[in-house]
Coordinates of C-alpha atoms in Angstrom, one line a residue:
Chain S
X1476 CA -6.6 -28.8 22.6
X1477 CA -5.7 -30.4 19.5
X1478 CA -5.8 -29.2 16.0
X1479 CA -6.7 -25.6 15.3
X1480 CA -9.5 -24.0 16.6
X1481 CA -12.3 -22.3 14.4
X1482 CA -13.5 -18.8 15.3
X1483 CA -17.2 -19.2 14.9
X1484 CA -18.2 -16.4 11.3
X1485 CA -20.5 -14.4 13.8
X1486 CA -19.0 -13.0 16.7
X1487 CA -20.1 -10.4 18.9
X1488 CA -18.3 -8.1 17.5
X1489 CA -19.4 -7.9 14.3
X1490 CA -22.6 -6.0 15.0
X1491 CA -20.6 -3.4 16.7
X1492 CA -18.2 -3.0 14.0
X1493 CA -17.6 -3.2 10.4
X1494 CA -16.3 -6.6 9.2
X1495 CA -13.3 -5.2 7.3
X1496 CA -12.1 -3.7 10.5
X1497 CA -10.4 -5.2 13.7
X1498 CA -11.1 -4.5 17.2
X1499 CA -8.3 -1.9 16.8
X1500 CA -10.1 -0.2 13.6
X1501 CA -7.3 -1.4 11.6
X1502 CA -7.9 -3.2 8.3
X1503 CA -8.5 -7.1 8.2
X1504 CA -10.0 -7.6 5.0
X1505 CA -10.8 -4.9 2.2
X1506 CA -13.9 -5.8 0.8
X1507 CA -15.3 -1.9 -0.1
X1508 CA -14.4 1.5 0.9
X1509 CA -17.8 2.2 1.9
X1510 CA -17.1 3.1 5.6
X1511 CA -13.4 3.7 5.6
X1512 CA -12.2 6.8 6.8
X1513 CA -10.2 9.4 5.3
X1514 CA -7.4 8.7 7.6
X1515 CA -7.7 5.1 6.7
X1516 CA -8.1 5.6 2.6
X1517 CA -4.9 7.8 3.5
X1518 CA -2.8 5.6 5.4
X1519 CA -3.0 3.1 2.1
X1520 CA -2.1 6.2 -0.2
X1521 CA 0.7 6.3 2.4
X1522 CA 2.3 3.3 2.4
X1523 CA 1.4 2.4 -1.3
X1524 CA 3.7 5.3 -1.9
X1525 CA 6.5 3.6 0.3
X1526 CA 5.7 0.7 -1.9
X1527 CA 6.4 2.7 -5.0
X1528 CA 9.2 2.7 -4.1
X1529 CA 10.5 -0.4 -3.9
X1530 CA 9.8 -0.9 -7.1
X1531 CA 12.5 0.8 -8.4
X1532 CA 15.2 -0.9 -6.5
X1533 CA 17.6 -3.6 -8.1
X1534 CA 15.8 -5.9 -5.7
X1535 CA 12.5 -5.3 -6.2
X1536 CA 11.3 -7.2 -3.4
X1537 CA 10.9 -7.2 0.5
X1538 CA 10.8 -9.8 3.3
X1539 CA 6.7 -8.6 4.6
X1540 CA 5.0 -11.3 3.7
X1541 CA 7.7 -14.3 3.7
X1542 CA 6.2 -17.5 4.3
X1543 CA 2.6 -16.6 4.1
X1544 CA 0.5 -18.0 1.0
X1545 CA -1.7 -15.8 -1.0
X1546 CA -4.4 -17.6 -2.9
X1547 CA -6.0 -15.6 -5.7
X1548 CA -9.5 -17.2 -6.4
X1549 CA -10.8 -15.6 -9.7
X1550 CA -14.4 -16.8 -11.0
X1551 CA -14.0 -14.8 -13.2
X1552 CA -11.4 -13.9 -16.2
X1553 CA -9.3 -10.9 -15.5
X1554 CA -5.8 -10.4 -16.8
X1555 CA -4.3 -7.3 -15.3
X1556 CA -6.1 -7.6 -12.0
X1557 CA -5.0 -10.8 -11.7
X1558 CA -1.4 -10.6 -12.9
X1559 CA -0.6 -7.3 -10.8
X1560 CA -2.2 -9.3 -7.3
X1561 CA 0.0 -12.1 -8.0
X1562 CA 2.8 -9.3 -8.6
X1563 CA 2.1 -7.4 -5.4
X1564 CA 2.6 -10.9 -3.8
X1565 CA 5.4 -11.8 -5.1
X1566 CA 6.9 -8.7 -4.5
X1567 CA 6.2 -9.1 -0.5
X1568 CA 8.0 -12.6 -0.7
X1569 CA 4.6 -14.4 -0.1
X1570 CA 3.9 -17.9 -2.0
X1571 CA 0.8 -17.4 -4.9
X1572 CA -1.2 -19.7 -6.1
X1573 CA -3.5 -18.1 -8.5
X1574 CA -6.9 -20.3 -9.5
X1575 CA -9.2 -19.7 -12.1
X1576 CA -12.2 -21.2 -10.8
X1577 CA -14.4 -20.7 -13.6
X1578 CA -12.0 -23.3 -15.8
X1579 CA -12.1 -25.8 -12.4
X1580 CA -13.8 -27.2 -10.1
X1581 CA -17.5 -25.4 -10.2
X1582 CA -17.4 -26.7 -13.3
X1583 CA -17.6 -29.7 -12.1
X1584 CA -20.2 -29.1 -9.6
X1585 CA -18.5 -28.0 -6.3
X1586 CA -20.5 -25.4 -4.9
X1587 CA -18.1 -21.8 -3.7
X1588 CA -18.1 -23.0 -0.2
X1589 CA -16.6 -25.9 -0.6
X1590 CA -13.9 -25.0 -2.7
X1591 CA -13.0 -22.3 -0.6
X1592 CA -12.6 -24.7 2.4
X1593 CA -10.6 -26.8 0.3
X1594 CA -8.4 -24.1 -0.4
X1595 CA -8.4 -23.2 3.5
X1596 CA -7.5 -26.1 4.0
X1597 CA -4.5 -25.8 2.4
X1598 CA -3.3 -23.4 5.1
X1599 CA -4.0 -20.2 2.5
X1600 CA -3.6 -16.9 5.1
X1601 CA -4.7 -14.7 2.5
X1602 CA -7.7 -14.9 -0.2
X1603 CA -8.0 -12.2 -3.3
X1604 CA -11.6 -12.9 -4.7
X1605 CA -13.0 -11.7 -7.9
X1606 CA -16.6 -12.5 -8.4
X1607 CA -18.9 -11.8 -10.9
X1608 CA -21.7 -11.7 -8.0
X1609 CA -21.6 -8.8 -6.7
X1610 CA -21.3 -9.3 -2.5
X1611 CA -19.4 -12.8 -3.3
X1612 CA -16.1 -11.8 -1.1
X1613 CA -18.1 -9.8 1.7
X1614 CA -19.8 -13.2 2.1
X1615 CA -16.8 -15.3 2.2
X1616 CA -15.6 -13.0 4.4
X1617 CA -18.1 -13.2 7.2
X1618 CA -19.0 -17.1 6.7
X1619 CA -16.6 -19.1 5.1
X1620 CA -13.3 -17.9 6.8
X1621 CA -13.2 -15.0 9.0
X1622 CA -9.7 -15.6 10.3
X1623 CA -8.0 -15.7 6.6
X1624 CA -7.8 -12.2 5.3
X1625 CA -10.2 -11.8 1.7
X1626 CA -9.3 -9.0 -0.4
X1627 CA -11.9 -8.1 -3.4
X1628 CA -10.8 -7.8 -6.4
X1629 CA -14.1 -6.9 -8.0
X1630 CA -17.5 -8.5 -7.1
X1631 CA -20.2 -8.1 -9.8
X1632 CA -21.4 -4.5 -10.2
X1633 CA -20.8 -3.8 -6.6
X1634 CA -16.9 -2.5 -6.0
X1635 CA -13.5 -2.9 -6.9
X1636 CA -12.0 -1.5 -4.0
X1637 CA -8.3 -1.9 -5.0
X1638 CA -8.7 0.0 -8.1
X1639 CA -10.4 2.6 -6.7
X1640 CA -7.5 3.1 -4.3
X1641 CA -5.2 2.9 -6.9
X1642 CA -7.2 5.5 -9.2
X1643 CA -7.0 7.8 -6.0
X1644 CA -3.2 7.3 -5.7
X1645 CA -3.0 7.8 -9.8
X1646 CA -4.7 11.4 -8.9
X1647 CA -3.2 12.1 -6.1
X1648 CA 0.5 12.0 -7.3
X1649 CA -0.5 13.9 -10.5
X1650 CA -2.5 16.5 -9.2
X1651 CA -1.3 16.7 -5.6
X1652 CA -4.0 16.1 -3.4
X1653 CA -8.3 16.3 -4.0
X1654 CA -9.2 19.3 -2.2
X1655 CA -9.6 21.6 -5.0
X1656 CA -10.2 18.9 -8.1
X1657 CA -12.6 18.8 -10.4
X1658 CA -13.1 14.7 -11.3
X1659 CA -15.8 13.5 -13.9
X1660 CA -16.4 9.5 -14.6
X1661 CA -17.5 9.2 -17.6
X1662 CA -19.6 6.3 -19.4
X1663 CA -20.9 2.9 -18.5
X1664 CA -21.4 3.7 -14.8
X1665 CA -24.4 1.3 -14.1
X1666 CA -22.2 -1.6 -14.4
X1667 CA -19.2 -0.5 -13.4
X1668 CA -18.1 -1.4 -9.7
X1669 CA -15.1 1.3 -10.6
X1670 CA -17.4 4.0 -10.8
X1671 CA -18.9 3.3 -7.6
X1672 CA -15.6 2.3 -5.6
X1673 CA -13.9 5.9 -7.2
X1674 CA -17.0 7.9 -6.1
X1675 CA -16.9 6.6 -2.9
X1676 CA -13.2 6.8 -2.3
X1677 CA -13.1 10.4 -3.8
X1678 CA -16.1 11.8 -1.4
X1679 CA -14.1 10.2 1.7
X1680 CA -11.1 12.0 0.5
X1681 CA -12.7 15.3 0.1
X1682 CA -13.0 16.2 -3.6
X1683 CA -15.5 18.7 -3.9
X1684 CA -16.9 18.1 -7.7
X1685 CA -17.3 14.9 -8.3
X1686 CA -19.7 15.0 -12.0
X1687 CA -20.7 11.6 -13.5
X1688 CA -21.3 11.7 -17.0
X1689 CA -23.2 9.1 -19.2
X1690 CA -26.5 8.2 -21.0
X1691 CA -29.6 8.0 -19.1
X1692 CA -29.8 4.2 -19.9
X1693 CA -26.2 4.0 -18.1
X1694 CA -26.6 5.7 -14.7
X1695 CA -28.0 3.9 -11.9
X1696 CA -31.3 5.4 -9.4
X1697 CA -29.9 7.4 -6.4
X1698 CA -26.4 8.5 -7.7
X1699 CA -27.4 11.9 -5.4
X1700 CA -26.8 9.8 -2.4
X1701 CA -22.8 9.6 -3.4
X1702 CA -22.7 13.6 -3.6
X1703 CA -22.1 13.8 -7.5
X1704 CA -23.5 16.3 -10.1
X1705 CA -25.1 14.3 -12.9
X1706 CA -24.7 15.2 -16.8
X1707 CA -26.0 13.4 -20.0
X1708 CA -24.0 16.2 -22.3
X1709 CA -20.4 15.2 -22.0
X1710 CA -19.0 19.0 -23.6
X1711 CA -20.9 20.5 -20.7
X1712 CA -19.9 17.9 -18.2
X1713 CA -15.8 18.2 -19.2
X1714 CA -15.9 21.6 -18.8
X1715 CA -12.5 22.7 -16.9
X1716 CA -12.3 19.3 -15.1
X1717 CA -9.1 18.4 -13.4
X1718 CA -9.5 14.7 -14.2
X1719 CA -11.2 12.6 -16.5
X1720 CA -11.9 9.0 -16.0
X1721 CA -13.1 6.8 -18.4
X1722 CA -15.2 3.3 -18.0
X1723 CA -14.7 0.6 -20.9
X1724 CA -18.0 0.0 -22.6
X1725 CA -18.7 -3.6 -22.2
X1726 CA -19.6 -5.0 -25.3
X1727 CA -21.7 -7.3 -23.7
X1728 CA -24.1 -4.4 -22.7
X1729 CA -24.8 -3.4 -26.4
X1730 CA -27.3 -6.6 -26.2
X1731 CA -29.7 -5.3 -23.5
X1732 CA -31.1 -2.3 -25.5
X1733 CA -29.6 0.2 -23.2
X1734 CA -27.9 1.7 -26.5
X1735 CA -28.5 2.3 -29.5
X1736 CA -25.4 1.6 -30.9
X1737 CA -21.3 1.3 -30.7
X1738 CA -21.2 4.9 -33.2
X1739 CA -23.7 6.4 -31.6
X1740 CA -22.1 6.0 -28.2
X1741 CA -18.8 6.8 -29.5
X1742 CA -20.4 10.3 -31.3
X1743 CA -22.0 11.1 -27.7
X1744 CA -19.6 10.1 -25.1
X1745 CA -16.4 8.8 -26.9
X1746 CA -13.4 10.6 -25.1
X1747 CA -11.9 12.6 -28.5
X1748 CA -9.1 15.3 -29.0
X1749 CA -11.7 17.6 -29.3
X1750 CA -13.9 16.6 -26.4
X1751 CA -10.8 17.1 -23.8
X1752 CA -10.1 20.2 -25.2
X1753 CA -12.8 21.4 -22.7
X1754 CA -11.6 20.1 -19.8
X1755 CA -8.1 21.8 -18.0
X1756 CA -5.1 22.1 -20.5
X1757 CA -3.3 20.1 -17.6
X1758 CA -6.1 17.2 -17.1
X1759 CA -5.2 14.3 -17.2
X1760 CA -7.4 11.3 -18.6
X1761 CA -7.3 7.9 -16.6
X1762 CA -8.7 4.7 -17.5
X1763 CA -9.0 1.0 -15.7
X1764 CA -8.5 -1.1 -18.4
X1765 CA -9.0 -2.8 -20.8
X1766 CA -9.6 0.1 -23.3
X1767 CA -11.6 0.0 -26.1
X1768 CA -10.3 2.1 -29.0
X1769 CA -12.5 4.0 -31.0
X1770 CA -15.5 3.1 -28.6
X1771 CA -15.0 4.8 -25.8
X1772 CA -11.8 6.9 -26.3
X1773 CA -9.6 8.0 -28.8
X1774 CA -6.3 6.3 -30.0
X1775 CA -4.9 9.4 -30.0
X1776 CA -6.2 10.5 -26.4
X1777 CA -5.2 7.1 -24.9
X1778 CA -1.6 7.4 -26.2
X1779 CA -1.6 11.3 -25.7
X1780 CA 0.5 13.3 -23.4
X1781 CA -2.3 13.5 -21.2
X1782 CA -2.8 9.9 -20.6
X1783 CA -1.9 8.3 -17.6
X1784 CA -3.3 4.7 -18.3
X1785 CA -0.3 3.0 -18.1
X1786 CA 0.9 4.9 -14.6
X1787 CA -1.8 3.4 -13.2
X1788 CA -1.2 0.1 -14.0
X1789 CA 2.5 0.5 -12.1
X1790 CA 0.4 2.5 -9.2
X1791 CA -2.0 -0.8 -9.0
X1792 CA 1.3 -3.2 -8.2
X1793 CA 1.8 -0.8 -5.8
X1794 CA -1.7 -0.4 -4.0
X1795 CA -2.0 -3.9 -3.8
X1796 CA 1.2 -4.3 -2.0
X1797 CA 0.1 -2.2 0.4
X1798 CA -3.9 -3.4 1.0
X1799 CA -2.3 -6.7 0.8
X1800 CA 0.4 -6.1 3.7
X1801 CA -1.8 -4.3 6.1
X1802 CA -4.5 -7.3 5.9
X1803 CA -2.3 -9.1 6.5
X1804 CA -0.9 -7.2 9.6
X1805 CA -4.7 -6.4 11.3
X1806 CA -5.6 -10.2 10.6
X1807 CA -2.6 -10.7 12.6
X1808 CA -3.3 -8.7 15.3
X1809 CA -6.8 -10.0 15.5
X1810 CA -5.9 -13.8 16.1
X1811 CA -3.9 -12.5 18.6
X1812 CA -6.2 -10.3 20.8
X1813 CA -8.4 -13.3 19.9
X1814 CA -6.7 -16.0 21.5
X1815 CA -5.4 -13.4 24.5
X1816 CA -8.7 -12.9 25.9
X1817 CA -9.3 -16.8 25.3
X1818 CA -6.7 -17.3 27.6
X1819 CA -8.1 -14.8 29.9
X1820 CA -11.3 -16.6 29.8
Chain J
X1427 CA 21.6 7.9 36.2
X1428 CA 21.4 11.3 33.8
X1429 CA 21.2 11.2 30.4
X1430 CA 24.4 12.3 28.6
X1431 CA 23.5 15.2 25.8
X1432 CA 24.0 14.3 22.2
X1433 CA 25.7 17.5 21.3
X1434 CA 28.6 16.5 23.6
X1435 CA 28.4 13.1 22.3
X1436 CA 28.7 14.1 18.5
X1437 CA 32.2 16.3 18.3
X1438 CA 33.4 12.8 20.1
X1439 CA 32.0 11.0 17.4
X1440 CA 33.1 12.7 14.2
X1441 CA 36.2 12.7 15.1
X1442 CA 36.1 9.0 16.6
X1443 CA 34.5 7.9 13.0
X1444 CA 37.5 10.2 10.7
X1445 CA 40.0 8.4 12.9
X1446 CA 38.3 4.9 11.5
X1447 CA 38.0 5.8 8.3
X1448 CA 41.3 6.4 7.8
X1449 CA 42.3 3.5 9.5
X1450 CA 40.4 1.4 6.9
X1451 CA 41.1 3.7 4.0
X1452 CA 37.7 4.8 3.0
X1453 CA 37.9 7.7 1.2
X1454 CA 34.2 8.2 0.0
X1455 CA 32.0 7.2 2.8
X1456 CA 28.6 7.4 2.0
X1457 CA 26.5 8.0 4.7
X1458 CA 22.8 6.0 5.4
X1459 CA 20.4 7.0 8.1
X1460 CA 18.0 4.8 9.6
X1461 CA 14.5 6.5 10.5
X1462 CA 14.0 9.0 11.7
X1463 CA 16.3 9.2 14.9
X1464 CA 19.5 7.7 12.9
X1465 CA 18.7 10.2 10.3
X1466 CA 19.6 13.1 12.8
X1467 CA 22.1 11.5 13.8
X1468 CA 23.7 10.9 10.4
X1469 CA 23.1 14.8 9.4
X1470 CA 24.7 16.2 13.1
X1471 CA 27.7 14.1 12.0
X1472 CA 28.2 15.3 8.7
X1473 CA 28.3 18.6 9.5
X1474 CA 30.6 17.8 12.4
X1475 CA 32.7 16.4 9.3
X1476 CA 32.2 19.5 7.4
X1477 CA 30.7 17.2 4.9
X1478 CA 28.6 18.1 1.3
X1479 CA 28.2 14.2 1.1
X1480 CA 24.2 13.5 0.1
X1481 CA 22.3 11.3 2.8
X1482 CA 21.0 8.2 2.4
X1483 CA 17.9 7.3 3.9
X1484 CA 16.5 4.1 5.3
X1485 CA 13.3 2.8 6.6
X1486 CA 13.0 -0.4 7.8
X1487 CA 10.1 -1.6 8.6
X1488 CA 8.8 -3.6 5.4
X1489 CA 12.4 -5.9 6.8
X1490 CA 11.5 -6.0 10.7
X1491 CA 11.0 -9.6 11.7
X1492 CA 8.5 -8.2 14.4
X1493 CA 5.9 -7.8 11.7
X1494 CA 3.9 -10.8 12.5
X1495 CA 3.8 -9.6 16.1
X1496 CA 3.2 -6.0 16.0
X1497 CA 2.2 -5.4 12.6
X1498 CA 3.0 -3.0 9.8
X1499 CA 3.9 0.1 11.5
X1500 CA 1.3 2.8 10.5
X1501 CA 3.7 5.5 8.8
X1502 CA 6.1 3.8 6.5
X1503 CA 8.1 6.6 4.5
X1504 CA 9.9 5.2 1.4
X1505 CA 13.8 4.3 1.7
X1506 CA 16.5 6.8 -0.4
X1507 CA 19.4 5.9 -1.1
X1508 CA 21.1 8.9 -3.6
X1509 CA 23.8 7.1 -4.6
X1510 CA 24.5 3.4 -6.1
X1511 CA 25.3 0.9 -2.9
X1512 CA 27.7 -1.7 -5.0
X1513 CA 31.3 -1.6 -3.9
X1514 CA 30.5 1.3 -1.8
X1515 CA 31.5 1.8 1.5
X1516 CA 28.7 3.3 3.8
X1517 CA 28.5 4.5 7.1
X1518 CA 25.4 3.1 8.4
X1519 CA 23.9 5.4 11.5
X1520 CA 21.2 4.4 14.2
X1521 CA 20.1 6.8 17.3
X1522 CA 19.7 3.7 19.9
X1523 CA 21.2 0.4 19.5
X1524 CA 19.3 -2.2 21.8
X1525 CA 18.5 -5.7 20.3
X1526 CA 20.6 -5.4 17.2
X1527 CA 17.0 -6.3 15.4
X1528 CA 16.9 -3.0 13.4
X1529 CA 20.2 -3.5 12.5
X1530 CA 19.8 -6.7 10.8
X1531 CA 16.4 -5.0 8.8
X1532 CA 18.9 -2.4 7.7
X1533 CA 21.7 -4.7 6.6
X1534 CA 19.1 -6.8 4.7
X1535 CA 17.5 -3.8 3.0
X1536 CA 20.8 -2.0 2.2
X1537 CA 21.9 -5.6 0.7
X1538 CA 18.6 -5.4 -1.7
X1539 CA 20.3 -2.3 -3.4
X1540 CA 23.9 -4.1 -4.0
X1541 CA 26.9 -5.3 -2.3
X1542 CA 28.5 -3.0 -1.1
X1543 CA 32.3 -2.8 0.0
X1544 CA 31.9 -2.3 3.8
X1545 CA 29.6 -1.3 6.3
X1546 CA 30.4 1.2 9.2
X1547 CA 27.7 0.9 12.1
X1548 CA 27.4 4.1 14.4
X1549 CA 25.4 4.6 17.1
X1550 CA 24.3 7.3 19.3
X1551 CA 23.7 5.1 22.6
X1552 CA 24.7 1.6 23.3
X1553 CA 22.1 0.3 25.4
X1554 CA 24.3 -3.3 26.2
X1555 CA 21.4 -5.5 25.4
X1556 CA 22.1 -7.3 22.0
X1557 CA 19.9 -10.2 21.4
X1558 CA 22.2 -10.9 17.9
X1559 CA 26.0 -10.6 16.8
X1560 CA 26.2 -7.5 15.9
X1561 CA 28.6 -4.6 17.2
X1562 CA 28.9 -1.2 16.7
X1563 CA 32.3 0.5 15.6
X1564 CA 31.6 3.7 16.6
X1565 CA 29.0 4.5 19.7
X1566 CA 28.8 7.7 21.7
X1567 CA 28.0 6.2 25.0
X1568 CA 27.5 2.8 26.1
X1569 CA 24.4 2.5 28.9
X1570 CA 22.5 0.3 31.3
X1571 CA 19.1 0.4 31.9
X1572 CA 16.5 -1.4 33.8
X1573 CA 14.2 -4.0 31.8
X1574 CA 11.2 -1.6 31.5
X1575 CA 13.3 2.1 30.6
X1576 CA 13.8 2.9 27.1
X1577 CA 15.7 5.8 25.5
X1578 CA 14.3 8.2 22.3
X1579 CA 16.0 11.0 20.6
X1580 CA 14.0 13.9 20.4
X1581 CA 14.8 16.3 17.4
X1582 CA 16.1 17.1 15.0
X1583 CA 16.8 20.5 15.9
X1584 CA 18.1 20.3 19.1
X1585 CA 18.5 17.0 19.5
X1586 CA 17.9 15.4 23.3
X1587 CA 17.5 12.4 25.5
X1588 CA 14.7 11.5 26.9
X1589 CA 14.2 8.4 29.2
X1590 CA 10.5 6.4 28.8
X1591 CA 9.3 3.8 31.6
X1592 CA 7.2 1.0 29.6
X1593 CA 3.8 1.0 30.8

């Protein structure tokens, strides 16, 4: 045979199991943590700790990923995302290239597809997609290369699977663990594919009150099905909560009518000193970034003892070292059952 | 072929380890682990020694070279080490040295902390199958075993042999 072979997208397998997974149930590409397991969502928490590590060492760096190339593919802008991916790379020993797409090529009229087989092409063995589509890595996943692991780093309003993972490892380091924790999300859920990635991560994990607090304009149909307890008053909804997390308030949603308002959002569901006063003296407020002062939170809540924006920032290098890793590894593993029962054939 | 017990194995050991120590004048040893196995190992020894020393501890697997083949292993604990490694002189400690390949992880890792002075490899069992240069200095027992045995140390509390046939 000569040249490499390409595993057809659609294999038998994938009707019986979830694409993300291998034939061993282990991770191959992390798309959304719809479907993962607790043990799973745990055995990142796991080794992102181990990870943590590592970071404080003289050498903060390890031999995992030596000699593999990790392409980050962003279509759209992100700083911390991006900068922490190419961190979490680095940090393995892996080669990163790091594309912003929307500045490239599609503007000059290559479709997604091909520049992704370009970038295949290149011998990439790992793609981190951001996507203002929501679905865009899932599909690149299951059609354009299902033998290079795809990580999502946020696909339109959909998820953002590594930052909920990293909000979950934020929570449980301060707080312990989930089983008794009150969390509340607060704000722009509709559009925010952090709200539904933390909602989903924190039912699999077994927090028992999960409240999601925000205008009516702002909260999507069907929240029940993700086991949460709606508010629209944010005194009521704080009220002894363990956790508070905050969405930014895109600026660019002020334009659709679903607000009245910057000040009237801020007087209604601004995070202030006063407003956390009714959640736990110990809460702790947690935010993904980038914040908007005086829109949705307090200067002097963001920089208070309380916060823990910045910890979570460190905790994302760390999360993404570890997603990143065991991709890599069940990707691995897949070729190889792959091209054992090829040989058994 | 029995198994030899590790609490007959460790007096033999301490005192086999003081006598190199001195040899090499090291004063302050400090002692590493490797998990988990080498990290019973390591604390049965230093309380052989009658030693307060803190333990370092090691795990290797983001440094295996086996990591393409078998993967990340599922439950990586984070490495300790409670002391600075630079112009040290530690006394590295494994359960079963085979290949050598775990070894060479640990050497790597310990060199991402420092440089440090020396390093000391002990091993509980010698199983005479290295597949790099690397030799131990001090070894409880040295043993042969057919291609598909292997040898784990139960523990930590008491520790044991126990021989597994590969399936």
């Amino acid at each position: 045979m000569t040249g490499p072979k390409r595993v057809p997208a659609m294999t038998p397998n994938d009707a019986k199991r979830p694409l993300q997974l291998n034939d061993q149930g282990r991770l191959r590409h992390f798309l959304s943590l719809d479907g993962l397991s607790r043990e799973l969502l745990t055995e990142i928490l796991d080794t992102a700790d181990s990870f943590l590590e590592v970071g404080t060492r003289a050498v903060k760096k390890v031999p995992l990923l030596r000699g593999r190339t990790v392409c980050n593919v962003f279509f759209e802008n992100s700083t911390r995302t991006r900068t922490t991916f190419e961190m979490a790379a680095q940090r393995l020993s892996a080669d990163v290239i790091t594309l912003n797409v929307s500045t490239s090529s599609t503007s000059k009229g290559e479709t997604l597809f091909d520049t992704l087989r370009n970038l295949e092409a290149m011998a990439a063995d790992m793609f981190v997609i951001r996507h203002a589509d929501s679905g865009a890595a899932h599909f690149i996943a299951e059609h354009v290369c299902p033998d290079v692991a795809v990580i999502n780093g946020g696909d339109g309003r959909h998820a953002h699977p590594t930052q909920g993972m990293l909000d979950m490892l934020t929570i449980r380091r301060h707080k312990g663990g989930f089983e008794n924790l009150s969390v509340a999300i607060v704000g722009d859920i509709l559009h925010s594919r952090v709200a539904r990635s933390d909602m989903l991560a924190l039912r699999a994990l077994g927090c028992p009150d999960i409240r999601v607090i925000g205008p009516k304009t702002l909260l999507p149909m069907g929240l029940e099905q993700y086991g949460v307890r709606v508010f629209h008053d944010l005194d009521e909804g704080l009220r002894d909560v363990d956790v508070v997390i905050m969405l930014r308030l895109q600026r660019e949603r002020m334009q659709g009518g679903l607000l009245p308002s910057q000040g009237e959002f801020y007087r209604l569901y601004g995070l202030s000193t006063a407003r956390l006063a009714r959640a736990r003296p110990d809460a702790i407020v947690m935010h993904p970034g980038p914040i908007n002062r005086g829109v949705e939170i307090e200067s002097a809540v963001a920089d208070g003892a309380q916060s823990v924006i910045l910890n979570q920032v460190t905790y994302g290098i760390a999360v993404r070292m570890a997603v990143l890793s065991m991709a890599m590894s069940g990707q691995t593993a897949q070729r190889q059952l792959n091209s054992e029962s090829e040989e058994q054939i | 072929m029995t198994l030899p017990d590790p609490a007959v194995l460790l007096p033999r050991m301490a005192a086999e380890l003081k006598r190199h120590l001195q040899a090499h004048r090291i004063d302050t040893p400090r002692f590493v682990g490797i998990h988990t196995g080498g990290v019973w190992v390591a604390q049965a020894l230093l309380a052989a020694l009658d030693s307060e020393e803190p333990l370092g501890v090691l795990d290797v697997s983001f440094y295996r070279d086996d990591f393409t083949q078998s993967g990340l292993h599922p439950q990586v604990r984070p490495s300790a080490l409670p002391f600075e490694v630079e112009g040290q002189h530690l006394v590295l400690v494994d359960d079963v040295l085979m290949t050598g390949r775990t070894v060479r992880a640990a050497l790597n890792e310990l060199f991402d902390y420092g440089r440090p002075a020396s390093v000391t490899l002990v091993c509980l069992l010698d199983l005479d199958a290295r597949e790099l240069p690397i030799r131990p200095d001090v070894v409880g027992q040295t043993l042969s075993l057919a291609p598909d045995e292997r040898v784990k140390l139960l523990g930590p509390a008491p520790l044991a042999l126990e021989r597994q046939v590969l399936a």
